[in-house]
Short mmCIF file of C-alpha atoms and ligand atoms in Angstrom, two decimals:
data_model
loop_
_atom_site.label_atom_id
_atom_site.label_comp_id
_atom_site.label_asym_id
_atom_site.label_seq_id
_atom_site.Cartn_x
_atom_site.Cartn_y
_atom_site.Cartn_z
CA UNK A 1 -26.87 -23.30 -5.75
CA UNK A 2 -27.99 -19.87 -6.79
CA UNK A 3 -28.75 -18.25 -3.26
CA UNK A 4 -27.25 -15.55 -2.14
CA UNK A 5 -25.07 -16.63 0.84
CA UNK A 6 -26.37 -15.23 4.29
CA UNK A 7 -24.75 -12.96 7.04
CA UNK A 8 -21.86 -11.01 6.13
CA UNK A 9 -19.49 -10.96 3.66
CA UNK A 10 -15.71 -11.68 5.15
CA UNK A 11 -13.67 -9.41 2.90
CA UNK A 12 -9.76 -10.17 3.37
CA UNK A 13 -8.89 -8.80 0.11
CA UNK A 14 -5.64 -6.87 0.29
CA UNK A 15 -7.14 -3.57 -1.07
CA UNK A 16 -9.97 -2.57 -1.26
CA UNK A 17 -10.21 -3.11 2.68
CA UNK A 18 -13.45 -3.33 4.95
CA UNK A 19 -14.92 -0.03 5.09
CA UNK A 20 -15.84 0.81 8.92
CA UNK A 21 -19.56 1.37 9.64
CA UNK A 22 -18.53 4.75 11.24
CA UNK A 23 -16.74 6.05 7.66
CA UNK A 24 -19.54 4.78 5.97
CA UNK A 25 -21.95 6.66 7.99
CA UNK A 26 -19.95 9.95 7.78
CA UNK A 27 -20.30 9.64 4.11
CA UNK A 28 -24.02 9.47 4.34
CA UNK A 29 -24.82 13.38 4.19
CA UNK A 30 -25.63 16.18 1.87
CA UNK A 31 -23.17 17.60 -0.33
CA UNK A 32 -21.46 20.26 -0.11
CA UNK A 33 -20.44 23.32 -1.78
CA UNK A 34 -16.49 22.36 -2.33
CA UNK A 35 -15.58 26.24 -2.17
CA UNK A 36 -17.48 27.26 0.88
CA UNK A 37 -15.59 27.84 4.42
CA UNK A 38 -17.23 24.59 5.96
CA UNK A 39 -15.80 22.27 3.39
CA UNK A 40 -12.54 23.66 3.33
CA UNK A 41 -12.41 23.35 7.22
CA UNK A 42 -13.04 19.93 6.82
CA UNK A 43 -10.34 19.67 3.76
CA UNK A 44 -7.27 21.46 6.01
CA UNK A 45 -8.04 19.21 9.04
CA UNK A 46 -7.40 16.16 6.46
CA UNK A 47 -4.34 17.57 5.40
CA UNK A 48 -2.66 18.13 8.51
CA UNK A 49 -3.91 14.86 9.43
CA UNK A 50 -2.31 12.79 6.83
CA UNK A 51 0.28 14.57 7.40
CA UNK A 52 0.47 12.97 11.06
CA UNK A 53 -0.42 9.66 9.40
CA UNK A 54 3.02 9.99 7.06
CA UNK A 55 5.07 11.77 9.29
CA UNK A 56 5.86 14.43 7.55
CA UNK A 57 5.73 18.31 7.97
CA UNK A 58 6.85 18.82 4.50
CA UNK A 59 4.05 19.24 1.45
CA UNK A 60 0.90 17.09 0.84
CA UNK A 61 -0.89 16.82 -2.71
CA UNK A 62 -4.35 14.88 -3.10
CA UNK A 63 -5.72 13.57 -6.35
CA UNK A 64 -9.12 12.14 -7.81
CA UNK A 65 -7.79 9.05 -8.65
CA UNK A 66 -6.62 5.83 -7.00
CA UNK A 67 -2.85 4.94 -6.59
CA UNK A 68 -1.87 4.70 -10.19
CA UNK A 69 -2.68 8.60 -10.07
CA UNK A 70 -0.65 9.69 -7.32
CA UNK A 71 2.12 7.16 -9.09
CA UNK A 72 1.52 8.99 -12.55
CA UNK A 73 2.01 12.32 -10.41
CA UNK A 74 5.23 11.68 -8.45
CA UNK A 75 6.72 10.70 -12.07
CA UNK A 76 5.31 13.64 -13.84
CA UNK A 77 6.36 15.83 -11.88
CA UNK A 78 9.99 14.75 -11.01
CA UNK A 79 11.48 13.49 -14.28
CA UNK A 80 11.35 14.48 -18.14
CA UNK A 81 11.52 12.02 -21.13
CA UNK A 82 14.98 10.41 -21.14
CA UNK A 83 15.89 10.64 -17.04
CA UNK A 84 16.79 7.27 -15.69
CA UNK A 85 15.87 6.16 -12.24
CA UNK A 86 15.90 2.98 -10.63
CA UNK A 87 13.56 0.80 -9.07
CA UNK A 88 14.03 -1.66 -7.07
CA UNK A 89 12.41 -4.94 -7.82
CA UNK A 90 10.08 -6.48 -5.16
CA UNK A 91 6.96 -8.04 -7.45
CA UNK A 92 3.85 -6.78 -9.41
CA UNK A 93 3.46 -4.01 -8.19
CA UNK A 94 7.47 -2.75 -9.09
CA UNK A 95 6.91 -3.80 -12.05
CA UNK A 96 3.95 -2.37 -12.96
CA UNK A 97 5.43 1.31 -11.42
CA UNK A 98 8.18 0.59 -13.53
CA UNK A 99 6.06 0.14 -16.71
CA UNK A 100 4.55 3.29 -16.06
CA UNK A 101 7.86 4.97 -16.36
CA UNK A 102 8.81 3.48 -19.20
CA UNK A 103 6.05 4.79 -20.64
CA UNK A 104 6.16 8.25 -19.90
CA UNK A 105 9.31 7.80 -21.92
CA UNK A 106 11.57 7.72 -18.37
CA UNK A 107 14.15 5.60 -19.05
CA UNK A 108 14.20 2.45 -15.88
CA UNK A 109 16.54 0.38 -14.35
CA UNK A 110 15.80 -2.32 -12.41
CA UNK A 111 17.38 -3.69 -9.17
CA UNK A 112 17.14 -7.32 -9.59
CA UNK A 113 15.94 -9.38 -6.54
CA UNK A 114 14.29 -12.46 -5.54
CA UNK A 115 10.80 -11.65 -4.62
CA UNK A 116 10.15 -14.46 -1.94
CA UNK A 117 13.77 -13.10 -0.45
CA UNK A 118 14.03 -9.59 -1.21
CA UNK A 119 16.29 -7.26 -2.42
CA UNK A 120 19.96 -6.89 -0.94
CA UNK A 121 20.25 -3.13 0.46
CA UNK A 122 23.77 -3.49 0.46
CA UNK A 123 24.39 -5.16 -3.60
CA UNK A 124 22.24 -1.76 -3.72
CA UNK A 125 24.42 0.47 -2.33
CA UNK A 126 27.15 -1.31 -4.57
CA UNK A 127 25.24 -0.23 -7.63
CA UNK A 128 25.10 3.32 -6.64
CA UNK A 129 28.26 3.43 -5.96
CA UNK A 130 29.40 2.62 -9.36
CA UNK A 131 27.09 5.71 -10.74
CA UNK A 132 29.77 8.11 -10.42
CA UNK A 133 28.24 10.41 -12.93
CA UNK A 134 25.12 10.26 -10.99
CA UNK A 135 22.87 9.25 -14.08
CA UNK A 136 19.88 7.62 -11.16
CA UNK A 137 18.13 10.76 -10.70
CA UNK A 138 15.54 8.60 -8.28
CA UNK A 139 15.26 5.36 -6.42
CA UNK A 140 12.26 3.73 -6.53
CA UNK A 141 10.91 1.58 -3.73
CA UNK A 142 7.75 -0.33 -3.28
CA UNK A 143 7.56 0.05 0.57
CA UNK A 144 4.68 -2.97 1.05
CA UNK A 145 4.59 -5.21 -1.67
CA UNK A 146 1.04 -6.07 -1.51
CA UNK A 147 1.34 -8.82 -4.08
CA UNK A 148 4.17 -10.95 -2.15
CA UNK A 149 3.19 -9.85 0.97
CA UNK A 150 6.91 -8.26 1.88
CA UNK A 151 8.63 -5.39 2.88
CA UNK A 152 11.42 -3.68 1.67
CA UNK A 153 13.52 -1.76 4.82
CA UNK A 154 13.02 2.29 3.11
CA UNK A 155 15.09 3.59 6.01
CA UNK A 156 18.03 1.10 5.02
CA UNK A 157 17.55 2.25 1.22
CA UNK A 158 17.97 5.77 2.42
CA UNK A 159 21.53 4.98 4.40
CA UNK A 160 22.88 3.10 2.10
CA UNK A 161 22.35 6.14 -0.31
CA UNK A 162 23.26 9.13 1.88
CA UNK A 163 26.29 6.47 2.17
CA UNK A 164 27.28 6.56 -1.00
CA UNK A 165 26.44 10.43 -0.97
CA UNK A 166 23.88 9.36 -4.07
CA UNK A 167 22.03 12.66 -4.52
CA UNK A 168 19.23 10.63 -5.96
CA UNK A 169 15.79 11.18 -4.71
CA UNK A 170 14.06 8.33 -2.60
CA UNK A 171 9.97 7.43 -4.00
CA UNK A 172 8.31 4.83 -1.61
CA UNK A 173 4.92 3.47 -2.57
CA UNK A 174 3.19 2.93 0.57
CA UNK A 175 -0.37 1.94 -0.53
CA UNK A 176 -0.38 -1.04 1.14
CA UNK A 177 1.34 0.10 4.31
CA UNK A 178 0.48 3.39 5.28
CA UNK A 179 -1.68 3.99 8.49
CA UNK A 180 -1.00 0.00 9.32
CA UNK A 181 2.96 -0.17 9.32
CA UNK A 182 5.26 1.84 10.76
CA UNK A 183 6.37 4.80 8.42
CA UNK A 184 7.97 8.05 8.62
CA UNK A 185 8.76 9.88 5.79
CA UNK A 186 11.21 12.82 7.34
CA UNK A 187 12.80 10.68 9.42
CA UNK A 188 13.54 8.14 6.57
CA UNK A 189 14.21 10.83 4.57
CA UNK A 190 11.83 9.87 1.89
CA UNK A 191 11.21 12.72 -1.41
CA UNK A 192 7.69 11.09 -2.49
CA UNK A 193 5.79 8.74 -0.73
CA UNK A 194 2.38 7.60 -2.50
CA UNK A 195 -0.31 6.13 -0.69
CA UNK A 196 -3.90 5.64 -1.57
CA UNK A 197 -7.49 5.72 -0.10
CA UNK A 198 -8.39 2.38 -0.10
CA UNK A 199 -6.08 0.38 2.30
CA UNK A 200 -5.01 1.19 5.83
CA UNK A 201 -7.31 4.66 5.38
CA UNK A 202 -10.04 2.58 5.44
CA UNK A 203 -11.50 5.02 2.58
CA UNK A 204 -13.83 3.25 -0.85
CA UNK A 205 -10.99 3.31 -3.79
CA UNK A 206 -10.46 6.67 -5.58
CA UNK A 207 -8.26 9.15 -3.78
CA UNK A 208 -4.74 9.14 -3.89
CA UNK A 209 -1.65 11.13 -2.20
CA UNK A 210 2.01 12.08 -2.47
CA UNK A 211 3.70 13.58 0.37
CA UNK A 212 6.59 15.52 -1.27
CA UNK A 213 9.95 17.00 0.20
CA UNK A 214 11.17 19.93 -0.30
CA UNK A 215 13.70 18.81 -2.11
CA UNK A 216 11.29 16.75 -4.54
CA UNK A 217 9.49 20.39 -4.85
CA UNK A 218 12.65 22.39 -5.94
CA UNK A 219 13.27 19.34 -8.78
CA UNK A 220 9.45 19.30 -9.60
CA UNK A 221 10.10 22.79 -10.58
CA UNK A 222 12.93 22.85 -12.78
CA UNK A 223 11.52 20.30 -14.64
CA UNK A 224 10.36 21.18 -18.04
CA UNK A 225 8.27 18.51 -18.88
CA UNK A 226 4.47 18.88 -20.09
CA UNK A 227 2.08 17.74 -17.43
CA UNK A 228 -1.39 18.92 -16.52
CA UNK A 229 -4.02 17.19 -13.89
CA UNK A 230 -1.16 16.13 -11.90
CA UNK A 231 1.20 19.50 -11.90
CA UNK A 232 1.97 20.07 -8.25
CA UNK A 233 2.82 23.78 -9.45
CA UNK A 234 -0.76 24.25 -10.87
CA UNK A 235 -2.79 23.09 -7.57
CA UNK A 236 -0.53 25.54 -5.50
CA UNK A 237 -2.18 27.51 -7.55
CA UNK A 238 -5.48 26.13 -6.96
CA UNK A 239 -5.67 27.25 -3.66
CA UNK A 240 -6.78 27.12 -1.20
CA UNK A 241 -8.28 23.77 -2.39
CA UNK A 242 -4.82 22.61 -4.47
CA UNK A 243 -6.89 20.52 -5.98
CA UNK A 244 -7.64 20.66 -9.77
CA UNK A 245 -11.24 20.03 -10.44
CA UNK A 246 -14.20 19.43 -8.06
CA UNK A 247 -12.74 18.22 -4.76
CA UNK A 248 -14.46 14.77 -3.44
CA UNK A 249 -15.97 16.23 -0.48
CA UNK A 250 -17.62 12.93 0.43
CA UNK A 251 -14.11 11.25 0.37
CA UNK A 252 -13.13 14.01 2.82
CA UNK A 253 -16.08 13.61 5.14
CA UNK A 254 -14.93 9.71 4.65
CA UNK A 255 -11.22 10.63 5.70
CA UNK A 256 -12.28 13.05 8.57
CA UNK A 257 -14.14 10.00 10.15
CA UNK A 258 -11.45 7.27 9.50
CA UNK A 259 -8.31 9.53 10.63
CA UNK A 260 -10.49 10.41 14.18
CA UNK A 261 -10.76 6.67 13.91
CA UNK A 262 -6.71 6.09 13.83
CA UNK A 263 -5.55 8.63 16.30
CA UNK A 264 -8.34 7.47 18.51
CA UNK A 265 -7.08 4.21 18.69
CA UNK A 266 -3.18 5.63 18.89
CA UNK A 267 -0.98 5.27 15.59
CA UNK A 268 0.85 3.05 17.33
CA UNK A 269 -1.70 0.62 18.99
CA UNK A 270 -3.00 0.59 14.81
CA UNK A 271 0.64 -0.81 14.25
CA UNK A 272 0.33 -3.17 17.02
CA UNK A 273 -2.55 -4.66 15.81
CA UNK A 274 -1.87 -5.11 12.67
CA UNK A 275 1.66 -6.99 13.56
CA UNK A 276 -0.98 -8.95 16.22
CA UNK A 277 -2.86 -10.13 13.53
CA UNK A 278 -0.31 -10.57 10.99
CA UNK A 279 1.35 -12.90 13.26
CA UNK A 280 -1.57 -15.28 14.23
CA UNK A 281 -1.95 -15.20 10.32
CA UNK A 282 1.53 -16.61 9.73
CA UNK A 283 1.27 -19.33 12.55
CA UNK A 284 -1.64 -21.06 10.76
CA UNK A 285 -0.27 -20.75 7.33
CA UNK A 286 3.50 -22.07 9.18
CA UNK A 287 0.80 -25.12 10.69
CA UNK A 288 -0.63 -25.93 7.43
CA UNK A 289 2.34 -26.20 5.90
CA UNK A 290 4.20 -27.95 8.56
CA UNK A 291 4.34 -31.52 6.94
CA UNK A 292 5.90 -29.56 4.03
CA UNK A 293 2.91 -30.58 2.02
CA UNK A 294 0.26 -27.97 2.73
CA UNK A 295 0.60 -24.04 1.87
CA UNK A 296 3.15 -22.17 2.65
CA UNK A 297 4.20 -18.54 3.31
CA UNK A 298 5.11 -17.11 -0.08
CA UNK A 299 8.06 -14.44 1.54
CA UNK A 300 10.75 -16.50 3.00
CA UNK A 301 12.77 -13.60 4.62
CA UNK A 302 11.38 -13.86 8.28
CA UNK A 303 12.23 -10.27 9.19
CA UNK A 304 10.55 -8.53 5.57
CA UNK A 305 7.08 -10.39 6.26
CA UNK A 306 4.35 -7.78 5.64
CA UNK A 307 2.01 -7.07 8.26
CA UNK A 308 -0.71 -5.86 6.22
CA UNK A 309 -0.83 -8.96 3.98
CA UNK A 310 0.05 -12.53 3.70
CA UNK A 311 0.75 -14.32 0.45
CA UNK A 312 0.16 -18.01 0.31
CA UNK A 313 2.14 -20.58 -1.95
CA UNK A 314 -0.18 -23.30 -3.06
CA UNK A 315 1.30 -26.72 -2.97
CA UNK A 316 2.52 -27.89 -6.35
CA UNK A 317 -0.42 -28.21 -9.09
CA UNK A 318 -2.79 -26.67 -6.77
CA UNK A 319 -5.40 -23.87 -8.44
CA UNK A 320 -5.00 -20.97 -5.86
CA UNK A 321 -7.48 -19.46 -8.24
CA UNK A 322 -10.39 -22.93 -7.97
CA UNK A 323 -10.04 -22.34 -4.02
CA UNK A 324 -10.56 -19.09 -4.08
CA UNK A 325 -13.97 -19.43 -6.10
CA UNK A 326 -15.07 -21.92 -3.70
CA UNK A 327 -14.27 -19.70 -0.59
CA UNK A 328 -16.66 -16.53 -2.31
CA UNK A 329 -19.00 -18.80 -3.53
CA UNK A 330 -19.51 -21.30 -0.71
CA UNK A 331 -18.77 -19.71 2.08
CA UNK A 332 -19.19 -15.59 1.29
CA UNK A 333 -14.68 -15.01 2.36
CA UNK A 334 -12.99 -13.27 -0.20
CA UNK A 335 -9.50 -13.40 -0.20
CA UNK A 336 -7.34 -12.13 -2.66
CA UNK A 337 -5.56 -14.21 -5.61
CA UNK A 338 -2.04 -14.14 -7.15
CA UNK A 339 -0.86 -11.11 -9.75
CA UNK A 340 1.42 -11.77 -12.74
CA UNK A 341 2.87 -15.13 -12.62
CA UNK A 342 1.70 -15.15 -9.36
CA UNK A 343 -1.62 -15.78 -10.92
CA UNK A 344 -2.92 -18.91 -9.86
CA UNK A 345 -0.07 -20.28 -7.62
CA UNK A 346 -0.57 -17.50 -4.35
CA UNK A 347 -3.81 -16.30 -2.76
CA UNK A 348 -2.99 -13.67 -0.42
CA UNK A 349 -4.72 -12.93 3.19
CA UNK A 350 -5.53 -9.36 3.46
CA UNK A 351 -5.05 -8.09 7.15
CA UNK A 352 -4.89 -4.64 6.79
CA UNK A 353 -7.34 -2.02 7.83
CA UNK A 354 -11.07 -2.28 9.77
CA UNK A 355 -10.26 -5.68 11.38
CA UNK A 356 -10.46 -7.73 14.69
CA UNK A 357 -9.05 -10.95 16.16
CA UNK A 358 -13.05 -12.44 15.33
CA UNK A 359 -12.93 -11.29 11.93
CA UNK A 360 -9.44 -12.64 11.21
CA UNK A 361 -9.81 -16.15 12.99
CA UNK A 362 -13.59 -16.36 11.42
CA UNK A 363 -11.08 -16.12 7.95
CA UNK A 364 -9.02 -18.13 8.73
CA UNK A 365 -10.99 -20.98 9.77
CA UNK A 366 -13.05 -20.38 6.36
CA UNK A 367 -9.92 -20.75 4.74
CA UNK A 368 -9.16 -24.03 6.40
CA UNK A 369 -12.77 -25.14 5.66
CA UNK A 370 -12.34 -23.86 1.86
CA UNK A 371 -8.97 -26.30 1.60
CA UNK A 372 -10.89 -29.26 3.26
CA UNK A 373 -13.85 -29.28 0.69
CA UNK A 374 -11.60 -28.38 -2.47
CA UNK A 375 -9.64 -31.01 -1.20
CA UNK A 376 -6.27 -28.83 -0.95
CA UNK A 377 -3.84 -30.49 1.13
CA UNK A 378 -2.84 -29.52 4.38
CA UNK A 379 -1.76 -30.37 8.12
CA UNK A 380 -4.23 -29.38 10.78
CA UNK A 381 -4.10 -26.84 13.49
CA UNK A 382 -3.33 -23.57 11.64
CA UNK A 383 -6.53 -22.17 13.56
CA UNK A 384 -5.15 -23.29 16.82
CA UNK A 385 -1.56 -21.98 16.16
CA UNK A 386 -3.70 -18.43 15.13
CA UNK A 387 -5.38 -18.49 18.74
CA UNK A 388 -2.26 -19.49 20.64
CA UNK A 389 -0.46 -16.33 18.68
CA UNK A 390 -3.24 -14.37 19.77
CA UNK A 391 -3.58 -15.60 23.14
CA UNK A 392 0.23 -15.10 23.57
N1 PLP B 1 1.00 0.02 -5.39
C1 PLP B 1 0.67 -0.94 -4.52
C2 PLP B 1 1.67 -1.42 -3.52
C3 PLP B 1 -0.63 -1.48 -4.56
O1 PLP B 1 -0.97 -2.45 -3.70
C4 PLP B 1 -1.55 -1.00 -5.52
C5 PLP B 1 -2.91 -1.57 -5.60
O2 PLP B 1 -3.26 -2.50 -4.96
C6 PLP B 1 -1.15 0.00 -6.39
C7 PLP B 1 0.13 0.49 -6.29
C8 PLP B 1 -2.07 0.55 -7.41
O3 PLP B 1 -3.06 1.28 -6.78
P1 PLP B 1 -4.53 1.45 -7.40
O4 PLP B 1 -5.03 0.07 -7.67
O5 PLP B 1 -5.28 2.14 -6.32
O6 PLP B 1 -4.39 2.27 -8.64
#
């Protein structure tokens, strides 16, 4: 069968997300010149607007690049060859921030935890107790683990160290969460947060941010290490574009669109939504797996589960991977598959972004037709239990 499957793709891929017909058709205009008055209207509007989006008032940095840049920036900028920080361990995507360190020659520890049960804020705040010296120059935090589909509580991370009066900086990756969970980074008293284009900005993949603190600022400063593209110190003096190189201006006619689209809808409705969906989504993966054969949700800590994105635990000996080829193939859903040894054993339910109660029970039921005819086991009714949750 070689014909290209009809209608619409169903994207639930956690990342890139569903790109709303209105961004796309803001993007669909001349260029402009990136220096002239009318582009750098549009630029500062963004700005302040993320700004809203992240809750801060403190300073914003954009990049060309997707989220590994604006992770390759917060590290650049903060911490020299032989600095330690720690990172807490929630899945891929920790690791994978931590591997970065390592290799800009940053020296990592890792908090140890259980990725289907999360780390323990307070075996944290143990740890950091014990650095009397204060050696942890950062802690690390993956706020949305987009590969387990968990979330780690920032705002807890942040007590436990003012508790410990750990002077420490606080980095939260938020690519996964930002503009569809909760987050504020002043309040939480977050130094970095990173988030991307590509997720709840409902942007195409390629631009990347750091909020930054003041505080993050004054230690970005005094740090001696060599750094170029990503040298906060350099776009201040870029400006007024701060941004080194040609700015994207289509990504900002992009962001204008999709930020009108957020605060139209009220930051907080966005949240709603997303927990609305994220819900229904875990009531028909909880029915599928209620005979304890069938899938089941891959986080086990009921009050860390993501509302963004769901991971799914095959059943023992189960391909995640052979399902997922038959959903794209078949039946035109894409759905995302497991990372690291993840690979293979998880498929993950993006719900983050551009998306309605249609478009999320249309995936589901996909997904329950995709078991049925690659013969994965499971009980019936997870559609049902996804319209009763969204009934409710
Ligand atoms: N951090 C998280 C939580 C992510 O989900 C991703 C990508 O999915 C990244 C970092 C890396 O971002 P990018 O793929 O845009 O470089």
């Amino acid at each position: 069968m070689n014909a290209k499957p009809r209608g619409r793709q169903f994207f639930n891929n956690p990342g890139p997300t569903n790109i709303p017909d209105r961004v796309l058709r803001a993007m669909d205009r001349p260029v402009l010149d990136f220096m002239s008055d009318e582009f750098l209207a549009i630029q500062h509007a963004c700005h302040a607007g993320v700004k809203r989006v992240l809750k801060t008032d403190q300073t914003l940095y954009m990049y060309n690049a997707s989220g590994h840049g604006a992770w390759e920036a917060a590290l650049a900028n903060l911490f020299s060859a032989g600095d330690t920080v720690l990172i807490v361990e929630t899945g891929y995507f920790s690791l994978s921030w931590a591997e970065m360190a390592v290799n800009l020659g940053i020296k990592v520890e890792t908090f140890a935890a259980d990725w289907r049960t999360g780390a323990d804020v307070a075996k944290l705040a143990e740890r950091l107790a014990k650095d009397k010296a204060h050696e942890i120059k950062a802690v690390l935090t993956v706020h949305n683990e987009t590969a387990t589909g968990m979330v780690l509580p920032v705002a807890d991370i942040r007590r436990a160290m003012d508790e410990t009066k750990h002077p420490a900086l606080l980095l939260s990756d938020t690519i996964s969460s930002l503009a569809s969970m909760e987050y504020k980074m002043d309040a939480w008293g977050v130094d970095v947060t990173v988030g991307g284009s590509q997720k709840g900005l409902m942007l195409p993949t390629g631009m990347s941010l750091t909020g930054v603190s003041n505080k993050a600022i004054e230690v970005s400063r005094k740090n001696k290490a060599p750094r170029h593209y990503w040298n906060w110190e350099l776009m201040n003096g870029r400006a007024p574009q701060k941004f080194i190189g040609t700015a994207p201006v289509h990504m900002f006619f992009g962001l204008q669109e999709s930020l009108k689209m957020l605060e139209e809808e009220g930051l907080d409705a966005v949240f709603q939504r997303h927990a609305r969906l994220a819900d229904a989504t875990r009531a028909a993966v909880r029915a599928w797996g209620a005979d304890g054969k069938g899938p089941q949700l891959y986080g086990q800590a009921k009050d860390r589960l993501s509302n963004s994105v769901t991971a799914v635990m095959m059943p023992e000996g189960v391909s995640s991977d052979g399902f997922r080829k038959i959903a794209i193939d078949r039946y035109n859903l894409s759905l995302g598959g497991g990372l690291g040894p993840l690979m293979g054993k998880v498929f993950r339910i993006g719900h983050m972004g551009d998306l309605n109660e249609p478009m999320l029970l249309g995936c589901l039921a996909t997904t329950e037709l995709a078991m049925k005819t690659t013969g994965v086991p499971f009980a019936p009714g997870g559609v049902d239990a996804a319209i009763a949750s969204l009934a409710n």
